[in-house]
PDB file of C-alpha atoms in Angstrom:
ATOM      1  CA  MET A   8       0.176   0.109  -0.260  1.00 59.00           C
ATOM      2  CA  ILE A   9       2.654   2.504   0.932  1.00 60.00           C
ATOM      3  CA  LYS A  10       4.622   1.515  -1.973  1.00 54.00           C
ATOM      4  CA  PHE A  11       1.260   1.713  -3.844  1.00 50.00           C
ATOM      5  CA  PHE A  12       1.219   5.609  -2.953  1.00 57.00           C
ATOM      6  CA  SER A  13       4.683   6.831  -3.340  1.00 62.00           C
ATOM      7  CA  ALA A  14       4.694   5.472  -7.139  1.00 59.00           C
ATOM      8  CA  SER A  15       1.172   7.687  -7.309  1.00 68.00           C
ATOM      9  CA  LEU A  16       2.758  10.870  -5.738  1.00 70.00           C
ATOM     10  CA  GLY A  17       5.819  10.793  -7.483  1.00 70.00           C
ATOM     11  CA  SER A  18       3.692  10.089 -10.874  1.00 76.00           C
ATOM     12  CA  TRP A  19       1.583  12.866 -10.505  1.00 73.00           C
ATOM     13  CA  LEU A  20       4.854  15.236  -8.995  1.00 82.00           C
ATOM     14  CA  ARG A  21       7.078  14.692 -12.276  1.00 84.00           C
ATOM     15  CA  ARG A  22       3.872  15.451 -14.047  1.00 84.00           C
ATOM     16  CA  THR A  23       2.868  18.754 -12.044  1.00 85.00           C
ATOM     17  CA  TRP A  24       6.488  19.545 -12.953  1.00 86.00           C
ATOM     18  CA  ALA A  25       5.796  18.801 -16.477  1.00 87.00           C
ATOM     19  CA  ALA A  26       3.046  21.159 -16.410  1.00 89.00           C
ATOM     20  CA  VAL A  27       5.057  23.649 -15.195  1.00 88.00           C
ATOM     21  CA  LEU A  28       7.723  23.333 -18.097  1.00 89.00           C
ATOM     22  CA  LEU A  29       4.680  23.386 -20.431  1.00 90.00           C
ATOM     23  CA  THR A  30       3.268  26.392 -19.138  1.00 90.00           C
ATOM     24  CA  GLY A  31       6.475  28.208 -19.688  1.00 91.00           C
ATOM     25  CA  ARG A  32       6.774  26.973 -23.316  1.00 90.00           C
ATOM     26  CA  VAL A  33       3.169  27.754 -24.358  1.00 91.00           C
ATOM     27  CA  PHE A  34       3.420  31.133 -22.725  1.00 88.00           C
ATOM     28  CA  TYR A  35       6.505  31.514 -24.931  1.00 89.00           C
ATOM     29  CA  PHE A  36       4.718  30.119 -27.916  1.00 88.00           C
ATOM     30  CA  LEU A  37       1.870  32.715 -27.248  1.00 87.00           C
ATOM     31  CA  PHE A  38       4.081  35.638 -27.593  1.00 88.00           C
ATOM     32  CA  THR A  39       6.894  34.399 -30.219  1.00 88.00           C
ATOM     33  CA  ARG A  40       4.341  32.225 -32.477  1.00 85.00           C
ATOM     34  CA  LYS A  41       0.731  33.370 -34.213  1.00 87.00           C
ATOM     35  CA  PRO A  42      -1.844  30.420 -33.384  1.00 87.00           C
ATOM     36  CA  ASP A  43      -3.776  28.785 -36.232  1.00 88.00           C
ATOM     37  CA  PRO A  44      -7.073  30.775 -36.916  1.00 90.00           C
ATOM     38  CA  ARG A  45      -8.666  27.645 -37.860  1.00 93.00           C
ATOM     39  CA  LEU A  46      -7.582  25.496 -34.741  1.00 92.00           C
ATOM     40  CA  THR A  47      -8.195  28.520 -32.516  1.00 93.00           C
ATOM     41  CA  LEU A  48     -11.638  28.899 -33.845  1.00 94.00           C
ATOM     42  CA  ASP A  49     -12.733  25.275 -33.241  1.00 94.00           C
ATOM     43  CA  GLN A  50     -11.603  25.123 -29.832  1.00 94.00           C
ATOM     44  CA  LEU A  51     -13.354  28.357 -28.828  1.00 94.00           C
ATOM     45  CA  MET A  52     -16.494  26.997 -30.189  1.00 93.00           C
ATOM     46  CA  GLU A  53     -15.527  23.278 -28.255  1.00 91.00           C
ATOM     47  CA  THR A  54     -14.948  25.224 -24.968  1.00 92.00           C
ATOM     48  CA  GLY A  55     -17.746  28.159 -25.462  1.00 91.00           C
ATOM     49  CA  PRO A  56     -21.284  27.823 -27.130  1.00 92.00           C
ATOM     50  CA  ALA A  57     -21.000  23.742 -26.862  1.00 90.00           C
ATOM     51  CA  SER A  58     -20.667  24.273 -23.301  1.00 91.00           C
ATOM     52  CA  LEU A  59     -23.216  27.024 -23.145  1.00 92.00           C
ATOM     53  CA  ILE A  60     -26.678  25.051 -22.325  1.00 93.00           C
ATOM     54  CA  ILE A  61     -25.027  23.587 -19.653  1.00 93.00           C
ATOM     55  CA  ALA A  62     -23.212  26.138 -17.960  1.00 93.00           C
ATOM     56  CA  LEU A  63     -26.426  28.969 -18.205  1.00 93.00           C
ATOM     57  CA  PHE A  64     -28.852  25.979 -16.608  1.00 95.00           C
ATOM     58  CA  THR A  65     -26.660  25.643 -13.916  1.00 94.00           C
ATOM     59  CA  ALA A  66     -26.150  29.359 -13.312  1.00 95.00           C
ATOM     60  CA  LEU A  67     -29.755  29.955 -13.193  1.00 96.00           C
ATOM     61  CA  VAL A  68     -30.304  27.029 -10.766  1.00 95.00           C
ATOM     62  CA  ILE A  69     -27.465  28.187  -8.502  1.00 94.00           C
ATOM     63  CA  GLY A  70     -29.198  31.969  -8.368  1.00 94.00           C
ATOM     64  CA  MET A  71     -32.539  30.318  -7.945  1.00 95.00           C
ATOM     65  CA  ILE A  72     -31.402  28.108  -4.699  1.00 94.00           C
ATOM     66  CA  PHE A  73     -28.909  30.665  -3.368  1.00 92.00           C
ATOM     67  CA  THR A  74     -32.007  33.139  -3.332  1.00 92.00           C
ATOM     68  CA  ILE A  75     -34.621  30.346  -1.923  1.00 92.00           C
ATOM     69  CA  GLN A  76     -31.663  29.893   1.307  1.00 89.00           C
ATOM     70  CA  VAL A  77     -30.895  33.886   1.972  1.00 88.00           C
ATOM     71  CA  ALA A  78     -34.139  35.413   1.333  1.00 88.00           C
ATOM     72  CA  ARG A  79     -35.807  33.200   4.199  1.00 84.00           C
ATOM     73  CA  GLU A  80     -33.447  33.945   6.863  1.00 85.00           C
ATOM     74  CA  PHE A  81     -33.104  37.697   5.487  1.00 85.00           C
ATOM     75  CA  GLN A  82     -36.745  38.473   5.686  1.00 83.00           C
ATOM     76  CA  ALA A  83     -36.811  37.159   8.933  1.00 81.00           C
ATOM     77  CA  LEU A  84     -34.241  39.759  10.122  1.00 83.00           C
ATOM     78  CA  GLY A  85     -36.108  42.267   8.452  1.00 82.00           C
ATOM     79  CA  ALA A  86     -33.519  42.804   5.657  1.00 82.00           C
ATOM     80  CA  GLY A  87     -35.210  41.209   2.847  1.00 80.00           C
ATOM     81  CA  SER A  88     -33.934  44.263   0.806  1.00 86.00           C
ATOM     82  CA  LEU A  89     -30.577  43.225   0.487  1.00 89.00           C
ATOM     83  CA  VAL A  90     -31.205  39.881  -0.700  1.00 90.00           C
ATOM     84  CA  GLY A  91     -30.426  40.819  -4.258  1.00 91.00           C
ATOM     85  CA  GLY A  92     -26.789  42.784  -3.170  1.00 91.00           C
ATOM     86  CA  ILE A  93     -25.641  39.527  -1.375  1.00 91.00           C
ATOM     87  CA  LEU A  94     -26.785  37.402  -4.742  1.00 93.00           C
ATOM     88  CA  ALA A  95     -24.859  39.557  -6.830  1.00 94.00           C
ATOM     89  CA  LEU A  96     -21.748  39.679  -4.379  1.00 92.00           C
ATOM     90  CA  SER A  97     -22.008  36.059  -4.253  1.00 92.00           C
ATOM     91  CA  LEU A  98     -22.038  35.132  -7.610  1.00 94.00           C
ATOM     92  CA  GLY A  99     -19.980  37.548  -9.153  1.00 92.00           C
ATOM     93  CA  ARG A 100     -17.488  37.332  -6.856  1.00 91.00           C
ATOM     94  CA  GLU A 101     -17.210  33.292  -6.094  1.00 92.00           C
ATOM     95  CA  LEU A 102     -20.084  31.102  -7.650  1.00 93.00           C
ATOM     96  CA  CYS A 103     -20.140  32.240 -11.077  1.00 94.00           C
ATOM     97  CA  PRO A 104     -16.326  32.067 -11.744  1.00 95.00           C
ATOM     98  CA  ILE A 105     -15.876  28.550  -9.731  1.00 95.00           C
ATOM     99  CA  MET A 106     -18.956  27.050 -11.210  1.00 95.00           C
ATOM    100  CA  MET A 107     -18.297  27.786 -14.880  1.00 95.00           C
ATOM    101  CA  ALA A 108     -14.852  26.648 -14.353  1.00 96.00           C
ATOM    102  CA  ILE A 109     -16.048  23.075 -12.866  1.00 95.00           C
ATOM    103  CA  VAL A 110     -18.508  22.959 -16.027  1.00 95.00           C
ATOM    104  CA  VAL A 111     -15.466  23.366 -18.120  1.00 95.00           C
ATOM    105  CA  ALA A 112     -12.906  21.315 -16.448  1.00 95.00           C
ATOM    106  CA  GLY A 113     -15.733  18.640 -16.348  1.00 93.00           C
ATOM    107  CA  ARG A 114     -17.012  18.750 -20.253  1.00 93.00           C
ATOM    108  CA  VAL A 115     -13.465  20.442 -21.877  1.00 94.00           C
ATOM    109  CA  GLY A 116     -10.748  19.730 -19.830  1.00 94.00           C
ATOM    110  CA  SER A 117     -11.545  15.805 -19.801  1.00 94.00           C
ATOM    111  CA  ALA A 118     -12.083  16.029 -23.619  1.00 94.00           C
ATOM    112  CA  PHE A 119      -8.568  17.653 -23.579  1.00 95.00           C
ATOM    113  CA  ALA A 120      -6.992  15.028 -21.876  1.00 94.00           C
ATOM    114  CA  ALA A 121      -8.525  11.989 -23.281  1.00 94.00           C
ATOM    115  CA  GLU A 122      -8.083  13.370 -26.735  1.00 94.00           C
ATOM    116  CA  ILE A 123      -4.393  14.296 -26.733  1.00 94.00           C
ATOM    117  CA  GLY A 124      -3.950  11.145 -24.506  1.00 93.00           C
ATOM    118  CA  THR A 125      -5.202   8.789 -27.144  1.00 93.00           C
ATOM    119  CA  MET A 126      -2.981  10.576 -29.651  1.00 92.00           C
ATOM    120  CA  LYS A 127      -0.184  10.093 -27.831  1.00 91.00           C
ATOM    121  CA  VAL A 128      -0.571   6.382 -26.928  1.00 91.00           C
ATOM    122  CA  THR A 129      -1.258   5.846 -30.760  1.00 90.00           C
ATOM    123  CA  GLU A 130       1.998   7.897 -31.734  1.00 88.00           C
ATOM    124  CA  GLN A 131       0.376  10.525 -33.486  1.00 91.00           C
ATOM    125  CA  ILE A 132       2.794  13.138 -31.395  1.00 90.00           C
ATOM    126  CA  ASP A 133       5.235  11.664 -32.723  1.00 87.00           C
ATOM    127  CA  ALA A 134       4.204  11.647 -35.889  1.00 90.00           C
ATOM    128  CA  LEU A 135       3.462  15.314 -35.736  1.00 87.00           C
ATOM    129  CA  TYR A 136       7.503  15.571 -34.657  1.00 87.00           C
ATOM    130  CA  MET A 137       8.297  13.806 -37.506  1.00 88.00           C
ATOM    131  CA  LEU A 138       6.186  16.779 -39.447  1.00 87.00           C
ATOM    132  CA  LYS A 139       8.104  19.168 -37.713  1.00 86.00           C
ATOM    133  CA  THR A 140       5.168  20.236 -36.308  1.00 86.00           C
ATOM    134  CA  ASP A 141       5.437  21.054 -32.352  1.00 89.00           C
ATOM    135  CA  PRO A 142       2.645  19.574 -30.285  1.00 90.00           C
ATOM    136  CA  VAL A 143       2.595  22.456 -28.253  1.00 91.00           C
ATOM    137  CA  GLU A 144       1.985  24.701 -30.810  1.00 90.00           C
ATOM    138  CA  TYR A 145      -0.360  23.118 -32.729  1.00 91.00           C
ATOM    139  CA  LEU A 146      -2.321  21.186 -29.876  1.00 93.00           C
ATOM    140  CA  VAL A 147      -2.343  23.019 -26.545  1.00 93.00           C
ATOM    141  CA  MET A 148      -1.962  26.933 -27.545  1.00 94.00           C
ATOM    142  CA  PRO A 149      -5.395  26.979 -29.180  1.00 94.00           C
ATOM    143  CA  ARG A 150      -6.935  25.320 -26.335  1.00 95.00           C
ATOM    144  CA  LEU A 151      -5.364  27.688 -23.886  1.00 95.00           C
ATOM    145  CA  ILE A 152      -6.569  31.007 -25.999  1.00 95.00           C
ATOM    146  CA  ALA A 153      -9.771  29.291 -26.059  1.00 96.00           C
ATOM    147  CA  CYS A 154     -10.274  28.350 -22.494  1.00 96.00           C
ATOM    148  CA  CYS A 155      -8.969  32.254 -21.494  1.00 96.00           C
ATOM    149  CA  ILE A 156     -11.247  33.372 -23.668  1.00 96.00           C
ATOM    150  CA  MET A 157     -14.315  31.440 -23.095  1.00 96.00           C
ATOM    151  CA  VAL A 158     -14.497  30.804 -19.321  1.00 96.00           C
ATOM    152  CA  PRO A 159     -14.666  34.408 -18.537  1.00 96.00           C
ATOM    153  CA  ALA A 160     -17.343  35.069 -21.300  1.00 96.00           C
ATOM    154  CA  LEU A 161     -19.401  32.396 -19.465  1.00 96.00           C
ATOM    155  CA  THR A 162     -18.782  33.513 -15.996  1.00 96.00           C
ATOM    156  CA  ILE A 163     -20.341  36.874 -17.271  1.00 95.00           C
ATOM    157  CA  LEU A 164     -23.060  35.283 -19.001  1.00 96.00           C
ATOM    158  CA  ALA A 165     -23.962  33.145 -15.866  1.00 96.00           C
ATOM    159  CA  LEU A 166     -23.820  35.969 -13.845  1.00 95.00           C
ATOM    160  CA  ILE A 167     -27.062  37.778 -15.674  1.00 95.00           C
ATOM    161  CA  VAL A 168     -28.282  34.312 -15.998  1.00 96.00           C
ATOM    162  CA  GLY A 169     -28.033  33.708 -12.175  1.00 95.00           C
ATOM    163  CA  LEU A 170     -29.413  37.233 -11.417  1.00 95.00           C
ATOM    164  CA  ALA A 171     -32.467  36.711 -13.236  1.00 95.00           C
ATOM    165  CA  GLY A 172     -33.315  33.244 -11.851  1.00 95.00           C
ATOM    166  CA  GLY A 173     -32.735  34.907  -8.280  1.00 94.00           C
ATOM    167  CA  LEU A 174     -35.040  37.599  -9.247  1.00 94.00           C
ATOM    168  CA  VAL A 175     -37.890  35.447 -10.104  1.00 94.00           C
ATOM    169  CA  ILE A 176     -37.792  33.438  -7.153  1.00 93.00           C
ATOM    170  CA  ALA A 177     -37.522  36.699  -4.643  1.00 92.00           C
ATOM    171  CA  GLN A 178     -40.551  38.276  -6.671  1.00 91.00           C
ATOM    172  CA  SER A 179     -42.435  34.878  -6.790  1.00 91.00           C
ATOM    173  CA  LEU A 180     -41.874  33.397  -3.685  1.00 88.00           C
ATOM    174  CA  TYR A 181     -40.886  36.108  -1.042  1.00 87.00           C
ATOM    175  CA  GLY A 182     -43.015  38.798  -2.220  1.00 86.00           C
ATOM    176  CA  ILE A 183     -40.013  41.295  -3.050  1.00 88.00           C
ATOM    177  CA  ALA A 184     -40.556  43.811  -5.115  1.00 90.00           C
ATOM    178  CA  GLY A 185     -37.975  43.617  -8.623  1.00 88.00           C
ATOM    179  CA  SER A 186     -37.099  47.150  -8.142  1.00 91.00           C
ATOM    180  CA  VAL A 187     -36.238  46.793  -4.694  1.00 91.00           C
ATOM    181  CA  PHE A 188     -34.079  43.634  -5.696  1.00 91.00           C
ATOM    182  CA  ILE A 189     -32.369  45.555  -8.655  1.00 93.00           C
ATOM    183  CA  ASP A 190     -31.883  48.377  -6.467  1.00 93.00           C
ATOM    184  CA  SER A 191     -29.622  46.585  -3.973  1.00 92.00           C
ATOM    185  CA  ILE A 192     -27.743  45.114  -6.647  1.00 92.00           C
ATOM    186  CA  LYS A 193     -26.417  48.301  -8.026  1.00 91.00           C
ATOM    187  CA  THR A 194     -25.843  49.342  -4.192  1.00 90.00           C
ATOM    188  CA  PHE A 195     -23.523  46.234  -3.527  1.00 90.00           C
ATOM    189  CA  LEU A 196     -22.309  45.725  -6.594  1.00 88.00           C
ATOM    190  CA  ALA A 197     -19.381  47.139  -7.460  1.00 89.00           C
ATOM    191  CA  VAL A 198     -17.239  47.934 -10.942  1.00 90.00           C
ATOM    192  CA  TRP A 199     -14.598  45.612  -9.148  1.00 89.00           C
ATOM    193  CA  ASP A 200     -16.643  42.894  -8.241  1.00 88.00           C
ATOM    194  CA  LEU A 201     -17.787  42.764 -11.875  1.00 90.00           C
ATOM    195  CA  ILE A 202     -13.912  42.485 -13.213  1.00 93.00           C
ATOM    196  CA  CYS A 203     -12.971  40.424 -10.372  1.00 93.00           C
ATOM    197  CA  GLY A 204     -15.199  37.307 -12.115  1.00 93.00           C
ATOM    198  CA  PRO A 205     -13.720  37.270 -15.011  1.00 95.00           C
ATOM    199  CA  ILE A 206      -9.541  37.590 -14.279  1.00 95.00           C
ATOM    200  CA  LYS A 207     -10.503  34.546 -12.161  1.00 96.00           C
ATOM    201  CA  GLY A 208     -12.333  33.016 -15.296  1.00 96.00           C
ATOM    202  CA  VAL A 209      -8.742  33.958 -17.232  1.00 96.00           C
ATOM    203  CA  VAL A 210      -6.469  32.106 -14.986  1.00 97.00           C
ATOM    204  CA  PHE A 211      -9.379  29.195 -14.320  1.00 97.00           C
ATOM    205  CA  GLY A 212      -9.261  28.397 -18.038  1.00 96.00           C
ATOM    206  CA  ALA A 213      -5.588  28.415 -18.077  1.00 96.00           C
ATOM    207  CA  LEU A 214      -5.152  25.791 -15.345  1.00 96.00           C
ATOM    208  CA  ILE A 215      -7.811  23.942 -17.245  1.00 96.00           C
ATOM    209  CA  ALA A 216      -6.443  24.019 -20.427  1.00 96.00           C
ATOM    210  CA  ILE A 217      -2.620  23.697 -19.303  1.00 96.00           C
ATOM    211  CA  ILE A 218      -3.559  20.615 -16.631  1.00 95.00           C
ATOM    212  CA  GLY A 219      -5.779  18.897 -19.636  1.00 95.00           C
ATOM    213  CA  CYS A 220      -3.265  18.896 -22.154  1.00 94.00           C
ATOM    214  CA  ASN A 221      -0.382  18.474 -20.190  1.00 94.00           C
ATOM    215  CA  TRP A 222      -1.847  14.590 -18.920  1.00 93.00           C
ATOM    216  CA  GLY A 223      -2.576  13.952 -21.940  1.00 93.00           C
ATOM    217  CA  LEU A 224       0.942  14.629 -23.338  1.00 91.00           C
ATOM    218  CA  THR A 225       2.542  12.516 -20.839  1.00 90.00           C
ATOM    219  CA  THR A 226       0.152   9.742 -21.014  1.00 90.00           C
ATOM    220  CA  ASP A 227       1.025   6.122 -21.595  1.00 85.00           C
ATOM    221  CA  GLY A 228       0.157   2.631 -21.017  1.00 81.00           C
ATOM    222  CA  GLY A 229      -2.593   2.563 -23.914  1.00 82.00           C
ATOM    223  CA  ALA A 230      -6.500   2.777 -23.488  1.00 84.00           C
ATOM    224  CA  LYS A 231      -6.142   1.942 -19.466  1.00 87.00           C
ATOM    225  CA  GLY A 232      -3.526   4.828 -19.523  1.00 88.00           C
ATOM    226  CA  VAL A 233      -5.978   7.267 -21.158  1.00 92.00           C
ATOM    227  CA  GLY A 234      -8.930   6.661 -18.981  1.00 90.00           C
ATOM    228  CA  GLN A 235      -6.241   7.132 -15.961  1.00 90.00           C
ATOM    229  CA  SER A 236      -4.947  10.295 -17.331  1.00 90.00           C
ATOM    230  CA  THR A 237      -8.258  12.002 -17.800  1.00 93.00           C
ATOM    231  CA  THR A 238      -9.988  11.143 -14.202  1.00 92.00           C
ATOM    232  CA  ALA A 239      -6.243  12.434 -12.891  1.00 92.00           C
ATOM    233  CA  ALA A 240      -6.344  15.637 -14.935  1.00 93.00           C
ATOM    234  CA  VAL A 241      -9.852  16.369 -13.864  1.00 94.00           C
ATOM    235  CA  VAL A 242      -9.087  15.666 -10.378  1.00 94.00           C
ATOM    236  CA  THR A 243      -5.616  17.991 -10.683  1.00 94.00           C
ATOM    237  CA  THR A 244      -7.707  20.427 -12.287  1.00 95.00           C
ATOM    238  CA  LEU A 245     -10.539  21.150  -9.624  1.00 96.00           C
ATOM    239  CA  LEU A 246      -7.880  20.877  -6.596  1.00 95.00           C
ATOM    240  CA  ALA A 247      -5.595  23.658  -8.653  1.00 96.00           C
ATOM    241  CA  ILE A 248      -9.275  25.977  -9.399  1.00 96.00           C
ATOM    242  CA  PHE A 249      -9.942  25.686  -5.361  1.00 96.00           C
ATOM    243  CA  VAL A 250      -6.302  26.388  -4.343  1.00 96.00           C
ATOM    244  CA  ALA A 251      -5.886  29.403  -7.005  1.00 96.00           C
ATOM    245  CA  ASN A 252      -9.673  30.452  -5.944  1.00 95.00           C
ATOM    246  CA  PHE A 253      -8.503  30.772  -2.571  1.00 95.00           C
ATOM    247  CA  LEU A 254      -4.837  32.829  -3.541  1.00 95.00           C
ATOM    248  CA  LEU A 255      -7.103  35.119  -5.659  1.00 94.00           C
ATOM    249  CA  THR A 256      -9.710  36.000  -3.032  1.00 92.00           C
ATOM    250  CA  TRP A 257      -7.690  36.841  -1.002  1.00 92.00           C
ATOM    251  CA  ILE A 258      -5.748  38.974  -2.708  1.00 91.00           C
ATOM    252  CA  MET A 259      -8.700  40.568  -4.169  1.00 88.00           C
ATOM    253  CA  PHE A 260     -11.091  40.684  -1.220  1.00 82.00           C
ATOM    254  CA  GLN A 261      -8.784  41.844   1.716  1.00 73.00           C
ATOM    255  CA  GLY A 262     -10.530  44.381   4.144  1.00 60.00           C
ATOM    256  CA  SER A 263     -13.607  45.320   4.737  1.00 53.00           C
ATOM    257  CA  GLY A 264     -15.898  46.621   1.929  1.00 57.00           C
ATOM    258  CA  GLN A 265     -18.621  48.827   0.773  1.00 54.00           C
ATOM    259  CA  GLY A 266     -21.121  46.191   2.258  1.00 51.00           C
ATOM    260  CA  ALA A 267     -20.133  46.902   5.749  1.00 44.00           C
ATOM    261  CA  SER A 268     -21.175  50.741   5.204  1.00 45.00           C
ATOM    262  CA  VAL A 269     -24.738  49.633   3.197  1.00 48.00           C
ATOM    263  CA  ILE A 270     -26.047  47.247   6.276  1.00 49.00           C
ATOM    264  CA  GLY A 271     -24.516  50.128   8.888  1.00 46.00           C
ATOM    265  CA  SER A 272     -26.381  52.509   7.537  1.00 45.00           C
TER     266      SER A 272
END
């Protein structure tokens, strides 16, 4: 058992170091090479529009559930007018970026690992080298660009849809007027809050692309290895997203915000 965990940890550490090296290479190519427009467009479509329905449905449900949980407690405290603002802050700062990253990691990041892993075990990656084509430039760079564009875009759309779902629940179940709900959003939600969500989305998108592609490029062991790489890529991506989310939140939102003065008044 100890030997198994030691081997697994060693493999994970080697792949993590390979991901660090891959990050350096792909960002070097971003500034020195021109990405293939067709490949990049294909990945943009696969990452964004193809994920749109599940992403927006997730945002709608999360907005409605959060409103149900918050509105009943706030109304009991006589603070029903704050529900919209609290929902907007929660969605904009945390829930939308993290949920969109999870959706894209599960749907797209796993596909990156499986597709590139299959290419690796079937020696298609070796064929690219023989054709004097760098797999990082050909496979990784378009996927990185697509994720760094589409995850923030999905985050913005998710915020709109989540707030719309919260508004419907607040009006229909708790009798909170739409004008009160929207005024609360305007009071609490600052421009910085709107910017932070997409910034997190860019970081999360980069993690999804780098980890998914790296775990694919380091796959071995045939079909079984592809399955293991896909699973490990998703798990590692989620862990990386949670850690990055903590660090970004700690950097962006230290101290007291405008909400304290609003509640105090």
